[in-house]
PDB file of C-alpha atoms in Angstrom:
ATOM      1  CA  MET L1464       3.445 108.741 -39.121  1.00 42.00           C
ATOM      2  CA  ASN L1465       2.926 105.047 -39.843  1.00 43.00           C
ATOM      3  CA  ARG L1466       6.586 104.702 -40.866  1.00 42.00           C
ATOM      4  CA  LEU L1467       7.691 106.450 -37.679  1.00 38.00           C
ATOM      5  CA  LEU L1468       5.448 104.266 -35.527  1.00 36.00           C
ATOM      6  CA  PHE L1469       6.759 101.156 -37.279  1.00 35.00           C
ATOM      7  CA  LEU L1470      10.340 102.299 -36.755  1.00 34.00           C
ATOM      8  CA  LEU L1471       9.769 102.934 -33.047  1.00 34.00           C
ATOM      9  CA  ILE L1472       8.127  99.546 -32.598  1.00 34.00           C
ATOM     10  CA  PHE L1473      10.984  97.879 -34.508  1.00 34.00           C
ATOM     11  CA  LEU L1474      13.645  99.573 -32.394  1.00 34.00           C
ATOM     12  CA  GLN L1475      11.853  98.707 -29.154  1.00 37.00           C
ATOM     13  CA  TYR L1476      11.427  95.109 -30.276  1.00 34.00           C
ATOM     14  CA  SER L1477      15.073  94.873 -31.345  1.00 34.00           C
ATOM     15  CA  GLY L1478      16.190  96.254 -27.992  1.00 34.00           C
ATOM     16  CA  LEU L1479      13.981  93.764 -26.198  1.00 33.00           C
ATOM     17  CA  LEU L1480      15.516  90.909 -28.145  1.00 30.00           C
ATOM     18  CA  PHE L1481      19.003  92.100 -27.275  1.00 30.00           C
ATOM     19  CA  ALA L1482      18.098  92.441 -23.605  1.00 35.00           C
ATOM     20  CA  GLN L1483      16.656  88.937 -23.565  1.00 39.00           C
ATOM     21  CA  ASN L1484      19.589  87.337 -25.349  1.00 50.00           C
ATOM     22  CA  GLY L1485      22.215  89.514 -23.670  1.00 75.00           C
ATOM     23  CA  TYR L1486      25.571  87.795 -23.360  1.00 89.00           C
ATOM     24  CA  PRO L1487      25.413  84.092 -24.293  1.00 93.00           C
ATOM     25  CA  PHE L1488      27.107  81.630 -21.994  1.00 95.00           C
ATOM     26  CA  PRO L1489      30.572  80.606 -23.235  1.00 93.00           C
ATOM     27  CA  THR L1490      30.876  77.418 -25.252  1.00 93.00           C
ATOM     28  CA  ASP L1491      34.571  77.580 -26.190  1.00 91.00           C
ATOM     29  CA  GLU L1492      37.911  79.002 -25.003  1.00 88.00           C
ATOM     30  CA  ALA L1493      36.760  79.815 -21.470  1.00 92.00           C
ATOM     31  CA  GLU L1494      38.110  78.902 -18.028  1.00 91.00           C
ATOM     32  CA  TRP L1495      37.085  79.394 -14.402  1.00 91.00           C
ATOM     33  CA  HIS L1496      39.957  79.244 -11.868  1.00 86.00           C
ATOM     34  CA  VAL L1497      38.612  78.639  -8.351  1.00 85.00           C
ATOM     35  CA  THR L1498      40.320  79.066  -4.971  1.00 78.00           C
ATOM     36  CA  ARG L1499      39.049  77.434  -1.771  1.00 77.00           C
ATOM     37  CA  VAL L1500      40.053  77.819   1.877  1.00 70.00           C
ATOM     38  CA  SER L1501      39.239  74.742   3.955  1.00 62.00           C
ATOM     39  CA  PRO L1502      38.363  75.398   6.711  1.00 57.00           C
ATOM     40  CA  ILE L1503      38.611  79.145   7.216  1.00 52.00           C
ATOM     41  CA  LEU L1504      41.160  78.858  10.018  1.00 53.00           C
ATOM     42  CA  GLY L1505      42.543  76.157  12.247  1.00 54.00           C
ATOM     43  CA  PRO L1506      45.391  73.686  12.677  1.00 53.00           C
ATOM     44  CA  ASP L1507      44.410  71.745   9.562  1.00 56.00           C
ATOM     45  CA  ASP L1508      43.607  74.660   7.302  1.00 61.00           C
ATOM     46  CA  ALA L1509      44.554  74.231   3.662  1.00 66.00           C
ATOM     47  CA  PHE L1510      44.085  75.856   0.297  1.00 72.00           C
ATOM     48  CA  ASP L1511      42.977  74.259  -2.954  1.00 78.00           C
ATOM     49  CA  ARG L1512      42.720  75.462  -6.534  1.00 81.00           C
ATOM     50  CA  TRP L1513      41.007  73.905  -9.504  1.00 86.00           C
ATOM     51  CA  VAL L1514      39.934  74.941 -12.972  1.00 88.00           C
ATOM     52  CA  TYR L1515      36.898  74.320 -15.183  1.00 92.00           C
ATOM     53  CA  ARG L1516      37.251  74.623 -18.955  1.00 91.00           C
ATOM     54  CA  VAL L1517      34.961  74.602 -21.980  1.00 94.00           C
ATOM     55  CA  GLY L1518      36.757  74.024 -25.256  1.00 89.00           C
ATOM     56  CA  GLY L1519      34.049  73.531 -27.859  1.00 89.00           C
ATOM     57  CA  GLU L1520      33.606  69.784 -27.311  1.00 90.00           C
ATOM     58  CA  THR L1521      30.035  68.507 -27.096  1.00 92.00           C
ATOM     59  CA  LEU L1522      28.218  65.704 -25.309  1.00 92.00           C
ATOM     60  CA  VAL L1523      24.994  64.105 -26.534  1.00 94.00           C
ATOM     61  CA  ILE L1524      22.963  62.545 -23.725  1.00 92.00           C
ATOM     62  CA  ASP L1525      19.427  61.257 -24.268  1.00 91.00           C
ATOM     63  CA  SER L1526      19.293  63.161 -27.577  1.00 94.00           C
ATOM     64  CA  THR L1527      20.214  66.433 -25.815  1.00 95.00           C
ATOM     65  CA  THR L1528      23.415  68.233 -26.818  1.00 96.00           C
ATOM     66  CA  TYR L1529      25.609  69.798 -24.139  1.00 97.00           C
ATOM     67  CA  VAL L1530      28.858  71.743 -24.182  1.00 96.00           C
ATOM     68  CA  ALA L1531      31.386  69.539 -22.390  1.00 94.00           C
ATOM     69  CA  VAL L1532      32.857  70.845 -19.120  1.00 94.00           C
ATOM     70  CA  ALA L1533      36.328  69.573 -18.240  1.00 91.00           C
ATOM     71  CA  ALA L1534      37.947  70.063 -14.844  1.00 89.00           C
ATOM     72  CA  ARG L1535      41.213  69.371 -13.078  1.00 84.00           C
ATOM     73  CA  GLY L1536      42.849  70.097  -9.763  1.00 83.00           C
ATOM     74  CA  THR L1537      45.727  72.516 -10.216  1.00 80.00           C
ATOM     75  CA  CYS L1538      47.402  72.852  -6.833  1.00 77.00           C
ATOM     76  CA  HIS L1539      47.031  72.710  -3.074  1.00 75.00           C
ATOM     77  CA  SER L1540      48.856  73.781   0.060  1.00 70.00           C
ATOM     78  CA  ASP L1541      50.291  71.759   2.874  1.00 60.00           C
ATOM     79  CA  GLN L1542      49.871  72.877   6.478  1.00 55.00           C
ATOM     80  CA  SER L1543      53.319  74.392   6.819  1.00 53.00           C
ATOM     81  CA  THR L1544      53.836  77.943   7.988  1.00 44.00           C
ATOM     82  CA  SER L1545      54.705  79.109   4.468  1.00 49.00           C
ATOM     83  CA  TYR L1546      51.360  78.032   2.946  1.00 51.00           C
ATOM     84  CA  GLN L1547      52.843  77.650  -0.511  1.00 57.00           C
ATOM     85  CA  TYR L1548      51.030  75.717  -3.186  1.00 61.00           C
ATOM     86  CA  GLU L1549      52.167  72.392  -4.600  1.00 70.00           C
ATOM     87  CA  PRO L1550      50.852  71.211  -7.975  1.00 71.00           C
ATOM     88  CA  TYR L1551      48.685  68.131  -8.337  1.00 72.00           C
ATOM     89  CA  VAL L1552      50.548  65.449 -10.275  1.00 68.00           C
ATOM     90  CA  PRO L1553      49.477  64.403 -12.785  1.00 65.00           C
ATOM     91  CA  ALA L1554      47.557  67.558 -13.695  1.00 64.00           C
ATOM     92  CA  GLN L1555      44.954  65.932 -15.906  1.00 72.00           C
ATOM     93  CA  TYR L1556      41.626  67.138 -17.281  1.00 80.00           C
ATOM     94  CA  ALA L1557      38.513  64.974 -17.266  1.00 85.00           C
ATOM     95  CA  ILE L1558      34.994  65.606 -18.542  1.00 90.00           C
ATOM     96  CA  VAL L1559      32.729  66.080 -15.523  1.00 91.00           C
ATOM     97  CA  GLY L1560      29.512  67.263 -17.162  1.00 94.00           C
ATOM     98  CA  GLY L1561      27.849  69.427 -19.751  1.00 96.00           C
ATOM     99  CA  LEU L1562      26.181  72.826 -20.085  1.00 97.00           C
ATOM    100  CA  ARG L1563      23.346  73.936 -22.303  1.00 97.00           C
ATOM    101  CA  GLN L1564      21.554  77.255 -22.643  1.00 97.00           C
ATOM    102  CA  GLU L1565      17.847  77.684 -23.255  1.00 96.00           C
ATOM    103  CA  GLY L1566      16.814  81.325 -23.417  1.00 94.00           C
ATOM    104  CA  ASP L1567      17.990  83.000 -20.219  1.00 94.00           C
ATOM    105  CA  SER L1568      18.497  79.676 -18.416  1.00 95.00           C
ATOM    106  CA  ILE L1569      21.691  77.613 -18.235  1.00 96.00           C
ATOM    107  CA  PHE L1570      21.487  73.950 -17.254  1.00 96.00           C
ATOM    108  CA  PHE L1571      24.194  71.581 -16.014  1.00 96.00           C
ATOM    109  CA  ARG L1572      24.320  67.786 -16.084  1.00 95.00           C
ATOM    110  CA  ARG L1573      27.009  65.880 -14.223  1.00 93.00           C
ATOM    111  CA  VAL L1574      28.170  62.756 -16.042  1.00 92.00           C
ATOM    112  CA  SER L1575      30.868  61.277 -13.833  1.00 83.00           C
ATOM    113  CA  PHE L1576      32.644  61.161 -10.546  1.00 74.00           C
ATOM    114  CA  PRO L1577      35.922  62.997 -11.193  1.00 69.00           C
ATOM    115  CA  PRO L1578      38.566  60.258 -11.578  1.00 64.00           C
ATOM    116  CA  PHE L1579      41.504  62.395 -10.510  1.00 66.00           C
ATOM    117  CA  THR L1580      43.217  63.841  -7.459  1.00 69.00           C
ATOM    118  CA  GLY L1581      42.232  67.368  -6.547  1.00 71.00           C
ATOM    119  CA  ALA L1582      38.792  67.194  -8.160  1.00 73.00           C
ATOM    120  CA  PRO L1583      36.486  70.133  -7.388  1.00 78.00           C
ATOM    121  CA  SER L1584      34.537  69.145  -4.294  1.00 74.00           C
ATOM    122  CA  THR L1585      31.552  71.167  -5.513  1.00 80.00           C
ATOM    123  CA  ILE L1586      30.931  68.551  -8.211  1.00 84.00           C
ATOM    124  CA  TYR L1587      29.515  66.124  -5.657  1.00 82.00           C
ATOM    125  CA  ALA L1588      26.674  68.501  -4.741  1.00 82.00           C
ATOM    126  CA  TYR L1589      25.163  67.951  -8.187  1.00 88.00           C
ATOM    127  CA  PRO L1590      23.150  64.772  -8.834  1.00 88.00           C
ATOM    128  CA  LEU L1591      24.681  62.273 -11.244  1.00 90.00           C
ATOM    129  CA  ASP L1592      23.030  61.939 -14.681  1.00 92.00           C
ATOM    130  CA  GLN L1593      20.361  64.506 -13.874  1.00 92.00           C
ATOM    131  CA  GLU L1594      19.972  67.914 -15.493  1.00 94.00           C
ATOM    132  CA  VAL L1595      19.618  70.791 -13.029  1.00 91.00           C
ATOM    133  CA  LEU L1596      19.150  74.521 -13.428  1.00 92.00           C
ATOM    134  CA  LEU L1597      22.469  76.284 -12.958  1.00 92.00           C
ATOM    135  CA  TYR L1598      21.559  79.920 -13.742  1.00 94.00           C
ATOM    136  CA  ASP L1599      18.419  81.846 -14.666  1.00 94.00           C
ATOM    137  CA  PHE L1600      19.114  85.375 -15.868  1.00 95.00           C
ATOM    138  CA  SER L1601      15.420  86.216 -16.235  1.00 95.00           C
ATOM    139  CA  LEU L1602      15.080  86.495 -12.445  1.00 94.00           C
ATOM    140  CA  GLU L1603      14.081  89.838 -10.967  1.00 95.00           C
ATOM    141  CA  ILE L1604      14.232  91.356  -7.473  1.00 95.00           C
ATOM    142  CA  GLY L1605      12.073  89.379  -5.040  1.00 93.00           C
ATOM    143  CA  ASP L1606      12.054  86.166  -7.103  1.00 93.00           C
ATOM    144  CA  THR L1607      13.028  82.940  -5.341  1.00 88.00           C
ATOM    145  CA  ILE L1608      14.723  79.817  -6.639  1.00 85.00           C
ATOM    146  CA  GLU L1609      15.240  76.408  -4.986  1.00 79.00           C
ATOM    147  CA  TYR L1610      18.734  75.518  -5.955  1.00 70.00           C
ATOM    148  CA  VAL L1611      20.146  72.034  -6.715  1.00 65.00           C
ATOM    149  CA  THR L1612      19.167  70.453  -3.399  1.00 60.00           C
ATOM    150  CA  PRO L1613      16.040  70.805  -1.214  1.00 55.00           C
ATOM    151  CA  ASP L1614      15.854  73.522   1.440  1.00 60.00           C
ATOM    152  CA  ARG L1615      18.372  75.680  -0.417  1.00 72.00           C
ATOM    153  CA  THR L1616      16.077  78.535  -1.399  1.00 81.00           C
ATOM    154  CA  PHE L1617      17.672  81.727  -2.692  1.00 86.00           C
ATOM    155  CA  VAL L1618      15.958  85.099  -3.029  1.00 90.00           C
ATOM    156  CA  VAL L1619      17.025  87.751  -5.534  1.00 93.00           C
ATOM    157  CA  THR L1620      18.031  90.870  -3.604  1.00 94.00           C
ATOM    158  CA  ASP L1621      19.394  93.001  -6.441  1.00 95.00           C
ATOM    159  CA  VAL L1622      19.574  93.125 -10.230  1.00 96.00           C
ATOM    160  CA  MET L1623      21.984  95.474 -11.972  1.00 95.00           C
ATOM    161  CA  VAL L1624      23.985  95.989 -15.167  1.00 93.00           C
ATOM    162  CA  ASN L1625      27.765  96.320 -14.921  1.00 89.00           C
ATOM    163  CA  SER L1626      30.092  98.520 -16.959  1.00 87.00           C
ATOM    164  CA  GLN L1627      30.329  95.842 -19.681  1.00 85.00           C
ATOM    165  CA  GLY L1628      26.560  95.784 -20.065  1.00 90.00           C
ATOM    166  CA  ARG L1629      26.287  92.363 -18.427  1.00 92.00           C
ATOM    167  CA  LYS L1630      23.314  91.674 -16.197  1.00 95.00           C
ATOM    168  CA  GLU L1631      24.279  90.820 -12.620  1.00 95.00           C
ATOM    169  CA  ILE L1632      21.982  89.101 -10.135  1.00 95.00           C
ATOM    170  CA  GLN L1633      22.634  89.158  -6.387  1.00 92.00           C
ATOM    171  CA  LEU L1634      21.066  86.270  -4.446  1.00 90.00           C
ATOM    172  CA  SER L1635      20.891  85.576  -0.709  1.00 87.00           C
ATOM    173  CA  SER L1636      19.919  82.536   1.321  1.00 81.00           C
ATOM    174  CA  PHE L1637      19.532  81.521   4.948  1.00 73.00           C
ATOM    175  CA  GLY L1638      18.720  77.909   4.088  1.00 66.00           C
ATOM    176  CA  CYS L1639      22.341  76.841   4.293  1.00 68.00           C
ATOM    177  CA  GLY L1640      22.444  77.099   8.091  1.00 67.00           C
ATOM    178  CA  TYR L1641      24.225  80.429   7.757  1.00 68.00           C
ATOM    179  CA  PRO L1642      23.681  83.512   5.564  1.00 74.00           C
ATOM    180  CA  ILE L1643      25.206  83.381   2.112  1.00 78.00           C
ATOM    181  CA  ASN L1644      25.348  85.813  -0.808  1.00 82.00           C
ATOM    182  CA  VAL L1645      26.238  84.921  -4.387  1.00 85.00           C
ATOM    183  CA  LEU L1646      26.556  87.007  -7.533  1.00 90.00           C
ATOM    184  CA  TRP L1647      25.670  85.738 -10.997  1.00 93.00           C
ATOM    185  CA  ARG L1648      27.180  87.552 -13.991  1.00 94.00           C
ATOM    186  CA  GLU L1649      25.604  87.141 -17.415  1.00 95.00           C
ATOM    187  CA  GLY L1650      27.815  85.268 -19.860  1.00 94.00           C
ATOM    188  CA  GLN L1651      30.296  84.297 -17.119  1.00 93.00           C
ATOM    189  CA  GLY L1652      28.443  82.582 -14.282  1.00 93.00           C
ATOM    190  CA  CYS L1653      28.908  82.891 -10.540  1.00 91.00           C
ATOM    191  CA  THR L1654      31.775  85.035  -9.279  1.00 87.00           C
ATOM    192  CA  ASN L1655      32.679  82.189  -6.885  1.00 85.00           C
ATOM    193  CA  GLY L1656      33.186  79.779  -9.783  1.00 89.00           C
ATOM    194  CA  LEU L1657      31.264  78.018 -12.527  1.00 93.00           C
ATOM    195  CA  LEU L1658      29.551  75.533 -10.179  1.00 91.00           C
ATOM    196  CA  GLU L1659      30.295  77.277  -6.864  1.00 86.00           C
ATOM    197  CA  THR L1660      26.915  78.953  -6.645  1.00 79.00           C
ATOM    198  CA  ILE L1661      25.357  76.655  -4.057  1.00 72.00           C
ATOM    199  CA  CYS L1662      25.688  76.659  -0.276  1.00 67.00           C
ATOM    200  CA  PHE L1663      29.348  76.301   0.570  1.00 63.00           C
ATOM    201  CA  TYR L1664      31.263  76.153   3.829  1.00 55.00           C
ATOM    202  CA  TYR L1665      34.555  77.460   2.560  1.00 65.00           C
ATOM    203  CA  TYR L1666      35.626  80.920   1.565  1.00 62.00           C
ATOM    204  CA  ALA L1667      36.188  80.839  -2.171  1.00 64.00           C
ATOM    205  CA  GLY L1668      36.842  83.070  -5.144  1.00 71.00           C
ATOM    206  CA  SER L1669      37.501  82.713  -8.832  1.00 80.00           C
ATOM    207  CA  CYS L1670      38.922  84.288 -11.957  1.00 83.00           C
ATOM    208  CA  PHE L1671      37.132  84.004 -15.309  1.00 87.00           C
ATOM    209  CA  SER L1672      38.966  84.157 -18.630  1.00 86.00           C
ATOM    210  CA  SER L1673      37.752  83.799 -22.196  1.00 86.00           C
ATOM    211  CA  ALA L1674      39.726  84.185 -25.405  1.00 77.00           C
ATOM    212  CA  ALA L1675      36.446  84.262 -27.328  1.00 75.00           C
ATOM    213  CA  THR L1676      35.221  87.443 -25.603  1.00 76.00           C
ATOM    214  CA  GLY L1677      38.589  89.044 -24.926  1.00 75.00           C
ATOM    215  CA  GLU L1678      38.733  88.383 -21.171  1.00 76.00           C
ATOM    216  CA  PRO L1679      42.491  88.046 -20.464  1.00 74.00           C
ATOM    217  CA  PRO L1680      43.986  84.840 -19.019  1.00 72.00           C
ATOM    218  CA  CYS L1681      43.959  84.359 -15.262  1.00 72.00           C
ATOM    219  CA  SER L1682      47.463  85.208 -14.149  1.00 54.00           C
ATOM    220  CA  ILE L1683      47.435  83.744 -10.641  1.00 50.00           C
ATOM    221  CA  PRO L1684      50.517  81.489 -10.575  1.00 47.00           C
ATOM    222  CA  CYS L1685      50.285  77.927  -9.377  1.00 52.00           C
ATOM    223  CA  THR L1686      53.660  76.195  -9.285  1.00 41.00           C
ATOM    224  CA  PRO L1687      56.377  75.796  -6.640  1.00 38.00           C
ATOM    225  CA  ASP L1688      58.683  78.005  -8.742  1.00 36.00           C
ATOM    226  CA  ASP L1689      56.117  80.792  -8.810  1.00 33.00           C
ATOM    227  CA  PRO L1690      53.862  80.242  -5.786  1.00 33.00           C
ATOM    228  CA  VAL L1691      50.514  81.908  -5.310  1.00 34.00           C
ATOM    229  CA  LEU L1692      51.199  82.655  -1.686  1.00 33.00           C
ATOM    230  CA  VAL L1693      54.452  83.907  -0.252  1.00 33.00           C
ATOM    231  CA  ALA L1694      54.615  84.740   3.451  1.00 34.00           C
ATOM    232  CA  THR L1695      58.223  85.488   4.349  1.00 31.00           C
ATOM    233  CA  THR L1696      60.215  87.491   6.859  1.00 31.00           C
ATOM    234  CA  SER L1697      61.702  89.618   4.060  1.00 30.00           C
ATOM    235  CA  PRO L1698      60.490  90.960   0.709  1.00 33.00           C
ATOM    236  CA  ALA L1699      62.435  88.249  -1.115  1.00 30.00           C
ATOM    237  CA  GLY L1700      60.451  85.626  -2.955  1.00 32.00           C
ATOM    238  CA  SER L1701      58.189  85.308  -5.949  1.00 35.00           C
ATOM    239  CA  GLY L1702      54.472  85.475  -6.468  1.00 46.00           C
ATOM    240  CA  SER L1703      51.896  88.104  -7.320  1.00 63.00           C
ATOM    241  CA  VAL L1704      51.432  89.199  -3.698  1.00 72.00           C
ATOM    242  CA  ARG L1705      54.105  89.145  -0.987  1.00 75.00           C
ATOM    243  CA  VAL L1706      53.665  89.946   2.701  1.00 77.00           C
ATOM    244  CA  HIS L1707      56.280  90.551   5.379  1.00 81.00           C
ATOM    245  CA  PRO L1708      56.971  90.193   8.192  1.00 83.00           C
ATOM    246  CA  ASN L1709      54.553  87.389   8.923  1.00 78.00           C
ATOM    247  CA  PRO L1710      53.896  86.830  11.831  1.00 82.00           C
ATOM    248  CA  THR L1711      53.866  90.476  12.943  1.00 86.00           C
ATOM    249  CA  SER L1712      52.907  92.401  16.058  1.00 87.00           C
ATOM    250  CA  ASP L1713      51.823  95.569  14.272  1.00 90.00           C
ATOM    251  CA  ILE L1714      52.699  96.541  10.682  1.00 90.00           C
ATOM    252  CA  LEU L1715      52.305  94.147   7.738  1.00 87.00           C
ATOM    253  CA  HIS L1716      53.929  95.160   4.449  1.00 86.00           C
ATOM    254  CA  LEU L1717      52.389  94.136   1.118  1.00 82.00           C
ATOM    255  CA  SER L1718      54.088  94.044  -2.270  1.00 79.00           C
ATOM    256  CA  ILE L1719      51.777  93.610  -5.256  1.00 74.00           C
ATOM    257  CA  SER L1720      53.242  93.155  -8.719  1.00 67.00           C
ATOM    258  CA  ASP L1721      51.924  95.283 -11.565  1.00 58.00           C
ATOM    259  CA  PRO L1722      49.567  95.227 -13.357  1.00 52.00           C
ATOM    260  CA  LEU L1723      47.464  93.658 -10.571  1.00 57.00           C
ATOM    261  CA  ALA L1724      47.358  96.813  -8.445  1.00 59.00           C
ATOM    262  CA  PRO L1725      45.188  98.431  -7.282  1.00 69.00           C
ATOM    263  CA  MET L1726      43.453  95.646  -5.389  1.00 74.00           C
ATOM    264  CA  GLU L1727      40.815  95.273  -2.694  1.00 77.00           C
ATOM    265  CA  LEU L1728      41.837  93.676   0.599  1.00 80.00           C
ATOM    266  CA  THR L1729      39.653  91.928   3.169  1.00 80.00           C
ATOM    267  CA  LEU L1730      40.925  90.543   6.484  1.00 82.00           C
ATOM    268  CA  LEU L1731      38.768  87.784   8.046  1.00 74.00           C
ATOM    269  CA  ASP L1732      38.784  86.657  11.658  1.00 71.00           C
ATOM    270  CA  ILE L1733      38.471  83.074  12.930  1.00 61.00           C
ATOM    271  CA  THR L1734      34.669  83.140  12.470  1.00 56.00           C
ATOM    272  CA  GLY L1735      34.978  84.220   8.863  1.00 58.00           C
ATOM    273  CA  GLN L1736      33.774  87.757   9.549  1.00 67.00           C
ATOM    274  CA  PRO L1737      35.588  90.709   7.943  1.00 75.00           C
ATOM    275  CA  VAL L1738      37.490  92.812  10.479  1.00 84.00           C
ATOM    276  CA  LEU L1739      39.275  95.074   8.004  1.00 84.00           C
ATOM    277  CA  VAL L1740      38.387  96.097   4.453  1.00 83.00           C
ATOM    278  CA  ARG L1741      40.631  98.276   2.300  1.00 82.00           C
ATOM    279  CA  GLN L1742      39.920  99.592  -1.185  1.00 76.00           C
ATOM    280  CA  ALA L1743      42.626 100.437  -3.722  1.00 72.00           C
ATOM    281  CA  VAL L1744      45.566  98.649  -2.108  1.00 76.00           C
ATOM    282  CA  ARG L1745      48.620  99.796  -4.067  1.00 74.00           C
ATOM    283  CA  ASP L1746      51.738  98.014  -5.260  1.00 75.00           C
ATOM    284  CA  GLN L1747      53.574  98.876  -2.020  1.00 81.00           C
ATOM    285  CA  ASP L1748      51.292  99.223   0.980  1.00 83.00           C
ATOM    286  CA  THR L1749      51.023  98.564   4.710  1.00 86.00           C
ATOM    287  CA  LEU L1750      48.389  97.294   7.127  1.00 86.00           C
ATOM    288  CA  ASP L1751      48.330  98.292  10.777  1.00 89.00           C
ATOM    289  CA  LEU L1752      47.263  95.217  12.777  1.00 90.00           C
ATOM    290  CA  SER L1753      48.046  96.691  16.200  1.00 88.00           C
ATOM    291  CA  GLY L1754      44.358  97.218  16.955  1.00 89.00           C
ATOM    292  CA  LEU L1755      43.456  93.563  16.341  1.00 89.00           C
ATOM    293  CA  ALA L1756      43.452  90.757  18.880  1.00 88.00           C
ATOM    294  CA  PRO L1757      46.413  88.343  18.698  1.00 86.00           C
ATOM    295  CA  GLY L1758      45.729  85.268  16.604  1.00 81.00           C
ATOM    296  CA  SER L1759      45.350  84.014  13.046  1.00 76.00           C
ATOM    297  CA  TYR L1760      43.555  85.817  10.234  1.00 79.00           C
ATOM    298  CA  ILE L1761      42.862  85.122   6.584  1.00 74.00           C
ATOM    299  CA  CYS L1762      43.767  87.919   4.189  1.00 78.00           C
ATOM    300  CA  GLN L1763      42.140  88.042   0.751  1.00 74.00           C
ATOM    301  CA  VAL L1764      43.224  90.357  -2.045  1.00 75.00           C
ATOM    302  CA  SER L1765      41.282  90.642  -5.294  1.00 72.00           C
ATOM    303  CA  SER L1766      41.822  92.649  -8.454  1.00 67.00           C
ATOM    304  CA  PRO L1767      39.064  94.505 -10.350  1.00 62.00           C
ATOM    305  CA  ARG L1768      39.279  91.740 -12.975  1.00 57.00           C
ATOM    306  CA  GLY L1769      38.430  89.051 -10.445  1.00 56.00           C
ATOM    307  CA  GLU L1770      41.899  87.645  -9.739  1.00 58.00           C
ATOM    308  CA  PHE L1771      41.918  86.251  -6.237  1.00 60.00           C
ATOM    309  CA  GLN L1772      44.632  85.364  -3.743  1.00 67.00           C
ATOM    310  CA  VAL L1773      44.438  84.400  -0.107  1.00 67.00           C
ATOM    311  CA  PHE L1774      46.986  83.863   2.625  1.00 68.00           C
ATOM    312  CA  LYS L1775      47.212  83.401   6.372  1.00 73.00           C
ATOM    313  CA  VAL L1776      48.401  86.252   8.600  1.00 80.00           C
ATOM    314  CA  VAL L1777      49.399  85.830  12.257  1.00 81.00           C
ATOM    315  CA  ARG L1778      49.103  88.753  14.682  1.00 86.00           C
ATOM    316  CA  LEU L1779      51.544  88.354  17.576  1.00 86.00           C
ATOM    317  CA  PRO L1780      50.768  89.571  21.135  1.00 83.00           C
TER     318      PRO L1780
END
C-alpha cells in the first residue's frame, strides 16, 4: 500500500511539474512573421511585413542573461491598385531586445531603437532599457494583467489546451479605446506576433516557425517575383492566393495553391467588422459579394498553421 501511495504521489507530482513547465519559450531557430494593415481601409492604406528571429545569441544586461531578439522589415506595399509587396532594401537584421523565461513568465527588454527601414512599429510601445512582462502562462480565467503601459488592463476570458498540448490563454481588453482580443500560445507567444500582444490599431496576423520544435517554415512569399498579394482581372499571376476579377460586382474567384488549402476567410468592412466568414475555403472557390454594399473591403485568408494573407477587394455598384 505504501509503495502504491508513493507511486501515485510521484506520478501526480511529475504531472504537475510537466504542466508547470509545459512548452518552454524558443531560444533558437524560431521566427515570427507579422503582417500589418495600416489603416484598415482608406486612400492611404498600406501593408507591411516584418520578422522577429531568435538564433541562440545571448545578451547580458545588468548581470541578467537574455536570448537576443533580432528583427527586420521584409516588405511593404505601395498604394497602387495591385497592392503588391516590394522588399525593403537593404533587408538587414538588427538586435532589438532580449527575452528571458522565469517559470511560466516570459520577460522582454528592448535595447535599441531599430536602426533600419521597415522596423516593427510595435517595438516603440516597449520602454527602452526596461524589462517588462511579455507573457504569463500561469494566468487563469478571471485573472487580470496590466500590460506594458498604464490603463491597458487585460482580463483572461478563456484557458484551453490545443491539439499539440500547448496551453492557450484568451485575453480581452476595453482599455485600448476599443475592444480587443488576443491569444497567447505556450511556447510560441501571441498569435498576432511575438510583441504584437498589446493594444494595436491595425489588423495584423502572424506565422510562427521553429526548426527546433518541427514547426515548418512560413511559406508566405515576399518578393516582387513571387508577391504575397495578387489581385488581377484574370487567374494569371503568382502568389499563394489569387483573386479575380477585382473589382467585381458579384462573384469573386479565389485560387489557393496547395498545400495551403483549406483556409479560413474573413471579409472586413470599412469599420473593421467582419461581414462574411467562411470556413474551409478550398483551392478553387468563389465568394458571392452581390449582397454587400458597394465599396472597399479587406479580405483575410489564414491556414490552420497560422499562415496569413490579406488583400483589398472592391465591390462595384
